[in-house]
Short mmCIF file of C-alpha atoms in Angstrom, two decimals:
data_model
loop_
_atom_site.label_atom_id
_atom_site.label_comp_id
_atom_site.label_asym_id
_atom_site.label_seq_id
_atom_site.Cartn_x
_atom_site.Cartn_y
_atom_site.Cartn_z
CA UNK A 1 -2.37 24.56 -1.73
CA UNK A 2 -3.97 21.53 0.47
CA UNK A 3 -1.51 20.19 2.94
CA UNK A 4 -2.29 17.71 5.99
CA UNK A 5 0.87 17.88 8.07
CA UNK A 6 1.49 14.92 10.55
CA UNK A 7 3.26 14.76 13.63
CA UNK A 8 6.22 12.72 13.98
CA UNK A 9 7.34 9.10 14.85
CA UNK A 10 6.29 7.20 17.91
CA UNK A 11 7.60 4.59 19.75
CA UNK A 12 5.41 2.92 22.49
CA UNK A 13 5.07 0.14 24.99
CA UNK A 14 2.41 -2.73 24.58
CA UNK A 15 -0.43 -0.89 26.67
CA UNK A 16 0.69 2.29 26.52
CA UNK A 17 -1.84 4.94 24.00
CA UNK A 18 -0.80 7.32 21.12
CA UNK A 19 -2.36 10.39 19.85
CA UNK A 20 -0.95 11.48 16.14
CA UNK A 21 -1.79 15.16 14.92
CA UNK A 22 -2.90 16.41 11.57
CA UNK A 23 -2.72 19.91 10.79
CA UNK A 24 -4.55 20.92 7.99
CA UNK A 25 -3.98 24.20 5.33
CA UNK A 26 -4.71 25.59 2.78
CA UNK A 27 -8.62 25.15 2.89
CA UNK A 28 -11.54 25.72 4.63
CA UNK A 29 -10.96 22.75 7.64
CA UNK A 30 -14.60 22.62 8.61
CA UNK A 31 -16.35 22.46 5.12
CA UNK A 32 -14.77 18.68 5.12
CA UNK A 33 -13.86 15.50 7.43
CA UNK A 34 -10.91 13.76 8.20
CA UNK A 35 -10.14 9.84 7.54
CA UNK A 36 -7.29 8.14 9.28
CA UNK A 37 -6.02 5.18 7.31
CA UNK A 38 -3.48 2.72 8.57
CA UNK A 39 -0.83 0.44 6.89
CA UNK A 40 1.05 -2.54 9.17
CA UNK A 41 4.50 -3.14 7.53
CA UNK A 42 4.17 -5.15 4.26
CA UNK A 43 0.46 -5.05 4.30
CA UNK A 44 -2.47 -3.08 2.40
CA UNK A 45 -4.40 0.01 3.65
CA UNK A 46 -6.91 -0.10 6.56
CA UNK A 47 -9.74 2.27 7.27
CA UNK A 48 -9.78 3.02 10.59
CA UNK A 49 -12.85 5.58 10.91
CA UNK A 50 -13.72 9.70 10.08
CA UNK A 51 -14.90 12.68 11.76
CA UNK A 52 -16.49 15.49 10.32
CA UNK A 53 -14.97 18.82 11.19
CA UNK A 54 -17.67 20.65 11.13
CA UNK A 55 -19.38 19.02 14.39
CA UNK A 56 -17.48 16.56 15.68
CA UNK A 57 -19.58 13.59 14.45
CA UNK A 58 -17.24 10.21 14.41
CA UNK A 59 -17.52 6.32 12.90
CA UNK A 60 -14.76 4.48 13.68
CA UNK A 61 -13.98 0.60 12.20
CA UNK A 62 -15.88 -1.71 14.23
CA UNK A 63 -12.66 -3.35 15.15
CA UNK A 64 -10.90 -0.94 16.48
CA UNK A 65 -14.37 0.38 18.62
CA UNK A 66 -13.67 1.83 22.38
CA UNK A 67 -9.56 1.86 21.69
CA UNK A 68 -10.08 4.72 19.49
CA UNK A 69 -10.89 8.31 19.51
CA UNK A 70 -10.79 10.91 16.82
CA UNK A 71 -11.20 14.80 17.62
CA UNK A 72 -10.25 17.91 15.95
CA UNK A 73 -9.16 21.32 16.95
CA UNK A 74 -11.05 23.92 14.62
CA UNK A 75 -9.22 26.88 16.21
CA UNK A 76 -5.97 25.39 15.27
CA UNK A 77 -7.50 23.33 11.85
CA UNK A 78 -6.56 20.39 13.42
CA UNK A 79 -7.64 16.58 13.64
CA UNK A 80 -6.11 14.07 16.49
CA UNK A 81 -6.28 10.04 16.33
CA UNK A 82 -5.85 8.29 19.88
CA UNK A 83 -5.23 4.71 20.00
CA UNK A 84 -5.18 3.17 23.59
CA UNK A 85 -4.07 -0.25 24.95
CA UNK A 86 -1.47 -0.69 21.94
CA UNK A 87 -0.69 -3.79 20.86
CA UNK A 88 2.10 -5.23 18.96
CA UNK A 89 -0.56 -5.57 15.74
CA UNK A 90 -0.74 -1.59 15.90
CA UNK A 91 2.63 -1.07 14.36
CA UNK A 92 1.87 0.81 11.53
CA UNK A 93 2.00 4.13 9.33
CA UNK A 94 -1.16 6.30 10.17
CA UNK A 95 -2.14 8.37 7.45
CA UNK A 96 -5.07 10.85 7.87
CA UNK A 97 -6.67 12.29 4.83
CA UNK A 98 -9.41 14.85 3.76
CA UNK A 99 -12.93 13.32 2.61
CA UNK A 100 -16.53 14.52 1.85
CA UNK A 101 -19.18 12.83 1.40
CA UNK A 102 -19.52 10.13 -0.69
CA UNK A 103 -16.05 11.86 -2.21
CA UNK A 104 -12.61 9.96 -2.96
CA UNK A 105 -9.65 10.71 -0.16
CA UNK A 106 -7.95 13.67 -2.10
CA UNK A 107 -5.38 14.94 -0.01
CA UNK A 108 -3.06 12.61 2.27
CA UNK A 109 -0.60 13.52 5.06
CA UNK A 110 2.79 12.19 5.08
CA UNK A 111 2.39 9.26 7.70
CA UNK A 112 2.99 9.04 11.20
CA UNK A 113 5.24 5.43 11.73
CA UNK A 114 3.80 4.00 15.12
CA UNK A 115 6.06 1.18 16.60
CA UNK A 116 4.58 -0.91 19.44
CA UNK A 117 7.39 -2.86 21.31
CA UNK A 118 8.54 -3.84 24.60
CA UNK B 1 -20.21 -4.68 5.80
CA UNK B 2 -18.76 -4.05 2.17
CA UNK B 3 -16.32 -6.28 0.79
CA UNK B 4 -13.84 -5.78 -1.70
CA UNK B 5 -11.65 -8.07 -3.57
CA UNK B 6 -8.86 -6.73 -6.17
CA UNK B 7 -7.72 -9.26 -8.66
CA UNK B 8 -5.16 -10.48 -9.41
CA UNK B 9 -2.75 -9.45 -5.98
CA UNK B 10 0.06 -9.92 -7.72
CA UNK B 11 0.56 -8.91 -11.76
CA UNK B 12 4.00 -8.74 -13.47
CA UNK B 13 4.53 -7.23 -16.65
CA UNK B 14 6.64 -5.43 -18.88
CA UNK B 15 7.03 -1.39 -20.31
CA UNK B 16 4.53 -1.17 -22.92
CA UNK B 17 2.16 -3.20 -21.73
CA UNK B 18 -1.79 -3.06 -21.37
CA UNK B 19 -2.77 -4.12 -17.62
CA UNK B 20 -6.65 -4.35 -16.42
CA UNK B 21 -7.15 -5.26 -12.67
CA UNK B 22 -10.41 -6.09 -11.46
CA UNK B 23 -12.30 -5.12 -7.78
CA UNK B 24 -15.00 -6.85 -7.00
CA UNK B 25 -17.66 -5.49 -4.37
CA UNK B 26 -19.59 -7.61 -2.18
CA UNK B 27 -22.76 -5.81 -2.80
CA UNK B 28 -23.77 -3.26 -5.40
CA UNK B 29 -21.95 0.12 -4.61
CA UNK B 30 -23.60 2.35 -7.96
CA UNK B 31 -20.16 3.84 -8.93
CA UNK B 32 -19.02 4.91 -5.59
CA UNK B 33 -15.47 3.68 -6.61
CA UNK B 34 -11.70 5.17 -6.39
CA UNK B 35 -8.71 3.65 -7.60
CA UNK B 36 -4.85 4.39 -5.89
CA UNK B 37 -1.99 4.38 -6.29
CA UNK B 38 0.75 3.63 -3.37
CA UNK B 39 4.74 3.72 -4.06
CA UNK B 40 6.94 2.52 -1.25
CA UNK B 41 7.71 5.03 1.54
CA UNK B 42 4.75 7.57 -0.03
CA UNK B 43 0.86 7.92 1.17
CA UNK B 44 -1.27 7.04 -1.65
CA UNK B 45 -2.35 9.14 -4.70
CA UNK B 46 -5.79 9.32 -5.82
CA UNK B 47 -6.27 8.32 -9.65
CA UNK B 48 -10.28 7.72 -10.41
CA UNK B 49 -13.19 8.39 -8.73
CA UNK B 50 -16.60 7.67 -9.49
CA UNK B 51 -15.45 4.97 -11.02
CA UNK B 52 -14.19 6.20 -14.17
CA UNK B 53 -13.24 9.74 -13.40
CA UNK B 54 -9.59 10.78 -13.71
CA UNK B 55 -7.98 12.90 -11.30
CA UNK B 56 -6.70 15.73 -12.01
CA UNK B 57 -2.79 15.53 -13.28
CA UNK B 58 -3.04 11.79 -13.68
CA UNK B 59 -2.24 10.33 -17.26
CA UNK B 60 -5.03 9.41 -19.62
CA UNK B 61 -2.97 6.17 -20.09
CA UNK B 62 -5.10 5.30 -16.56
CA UNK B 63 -8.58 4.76 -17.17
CA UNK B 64 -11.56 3.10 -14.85
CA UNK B 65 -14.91 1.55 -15.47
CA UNK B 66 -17.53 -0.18 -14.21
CA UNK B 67 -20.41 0.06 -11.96
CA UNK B 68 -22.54 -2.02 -9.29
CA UNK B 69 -19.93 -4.71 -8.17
CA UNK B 70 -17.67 -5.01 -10.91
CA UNK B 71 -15.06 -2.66 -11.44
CA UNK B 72 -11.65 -2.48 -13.50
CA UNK B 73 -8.93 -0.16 -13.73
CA UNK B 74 -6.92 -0.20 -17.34
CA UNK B 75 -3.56 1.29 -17.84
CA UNK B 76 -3.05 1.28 -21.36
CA UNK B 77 0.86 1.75 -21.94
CA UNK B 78 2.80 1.02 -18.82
CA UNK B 79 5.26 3.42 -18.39
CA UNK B 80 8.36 2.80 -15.42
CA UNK B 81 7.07 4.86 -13.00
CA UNK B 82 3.15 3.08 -13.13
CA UNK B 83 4.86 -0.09 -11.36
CA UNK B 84 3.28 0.36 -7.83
CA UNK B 85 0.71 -1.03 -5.55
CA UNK B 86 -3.04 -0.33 -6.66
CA UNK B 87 -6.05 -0.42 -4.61
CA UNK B 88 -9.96 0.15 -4.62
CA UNK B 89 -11.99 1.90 -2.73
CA UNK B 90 -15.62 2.11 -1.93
CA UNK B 91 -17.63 5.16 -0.91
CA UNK B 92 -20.93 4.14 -1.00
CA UNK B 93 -21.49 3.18 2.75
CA UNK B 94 -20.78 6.19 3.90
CA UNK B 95 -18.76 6.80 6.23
CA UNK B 96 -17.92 3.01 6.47
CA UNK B 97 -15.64 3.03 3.66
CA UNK B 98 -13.62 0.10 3.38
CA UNK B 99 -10.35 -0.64 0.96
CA UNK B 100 -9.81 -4.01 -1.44
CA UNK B 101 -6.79 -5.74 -0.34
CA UNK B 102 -4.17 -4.23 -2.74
CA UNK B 103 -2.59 -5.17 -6.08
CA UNK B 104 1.24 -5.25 -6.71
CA UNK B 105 2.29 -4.16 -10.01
CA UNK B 106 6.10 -5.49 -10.42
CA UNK B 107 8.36 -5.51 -13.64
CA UNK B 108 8.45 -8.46 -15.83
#
């Protein structure tokens, strides 16, 4: 069965970066991309951007442009999400998700809870 | 970029009920449209695609239509567990996919 496994909670300073994990099973990991969706406490769902796992290709939300940087690990059928110069608005749940083209986001991970704070 | 607005954000309303909410796309999207589901705590569930397509597993009280830039998802009989937050989804500028803004299904 399809499973996206997330890493774990993370608390960081205002400035400081993140990187959250997604490890992906149960399918063929480059035949599809990877999403990362966020949600700030209380609010709805943001797209943040996607990378194809097959070569690396990336689009990321034009607001969040040069603070963040999606890769993946094909030996390991894993996708990363770095965030640098974290910011207070950044506290969040980070969800990544498999997509294909044009397709709906079938499969979520759990959520990684990022808290910014001094 | 593509804008969507769900209507109404907030809806209350009682077992039994028939609900329709309504996402609205800034520009025409064919029927490059998914419909969620999000309970508190979880990651959201997929319900429709392609506008009117059900997922597989999810009730056939749950049904979507539309196309272009006018969309609504219908739950015919609402049943305890449907109370939840709902949201739309376009796929048509790929891979700039963008989400409406949420609606919040609460008991009457």
């Amino acid at each position: 069965q399809v499973q996206l496994v997330q890493s774990g909670a993370e608390v960081k300073k205002p400035g400081a970066s993140v990187k959250v994990s997604c490890k992906a099973s149960g399918y063929t990991f480059t035949s599809y991309g990877i999403s990362w969706v966020r949600q700030a406490p209380g609010q709805g769902l943001e797209w943040m951007g996607w990378i194809s796992a097959y070569n690396g290709n990336t689009n990321y939300a034009q607001k969040l442009q040069g603070r963040v940087t999606m890769t993946t690990d094909t030996s390991t059928s894993t996708a990363y999400m770095e965030l640098r110069s974290l910011r207070s608005d950044d506290t969040a749940v980070y969800y990544c998700a498999r997509e294909y083209y044009r397709a709906p986001l079938d499969y979520w991970g759990q959520g990684t809870l990022v808290t910014v704070s001094s | 970029d593509i804008q969507l607005t769900q209507s109404p954000s907030f809806l209350s309303a009682s077992v039994g009920d028939r609900v329709t909410i309504t996402c609205r796309a800034s520009q025409g999207i064919s029927s490059y449209l998914a419909w969620y589901q999000q309970k508190p705590g979880k990651a959201p569930k997929l319900l429709i695609y392609a506008a009117s397509t059900l997922q597989s597993g999810v009730p056939s009280r749950f049904s979507g239509s539309g196309s272009g830039t006018e969309f609504t998802l219908t739950i015919s009989s609402l049943q305890p567990e449907d109370f939840a937050t709902y949201y739309c989804q376009q796929l048509n500028s790929y891979p700039l996919y963008t989400f409406g803004q949420g609606t919040k299904l609460e008991i009457k």
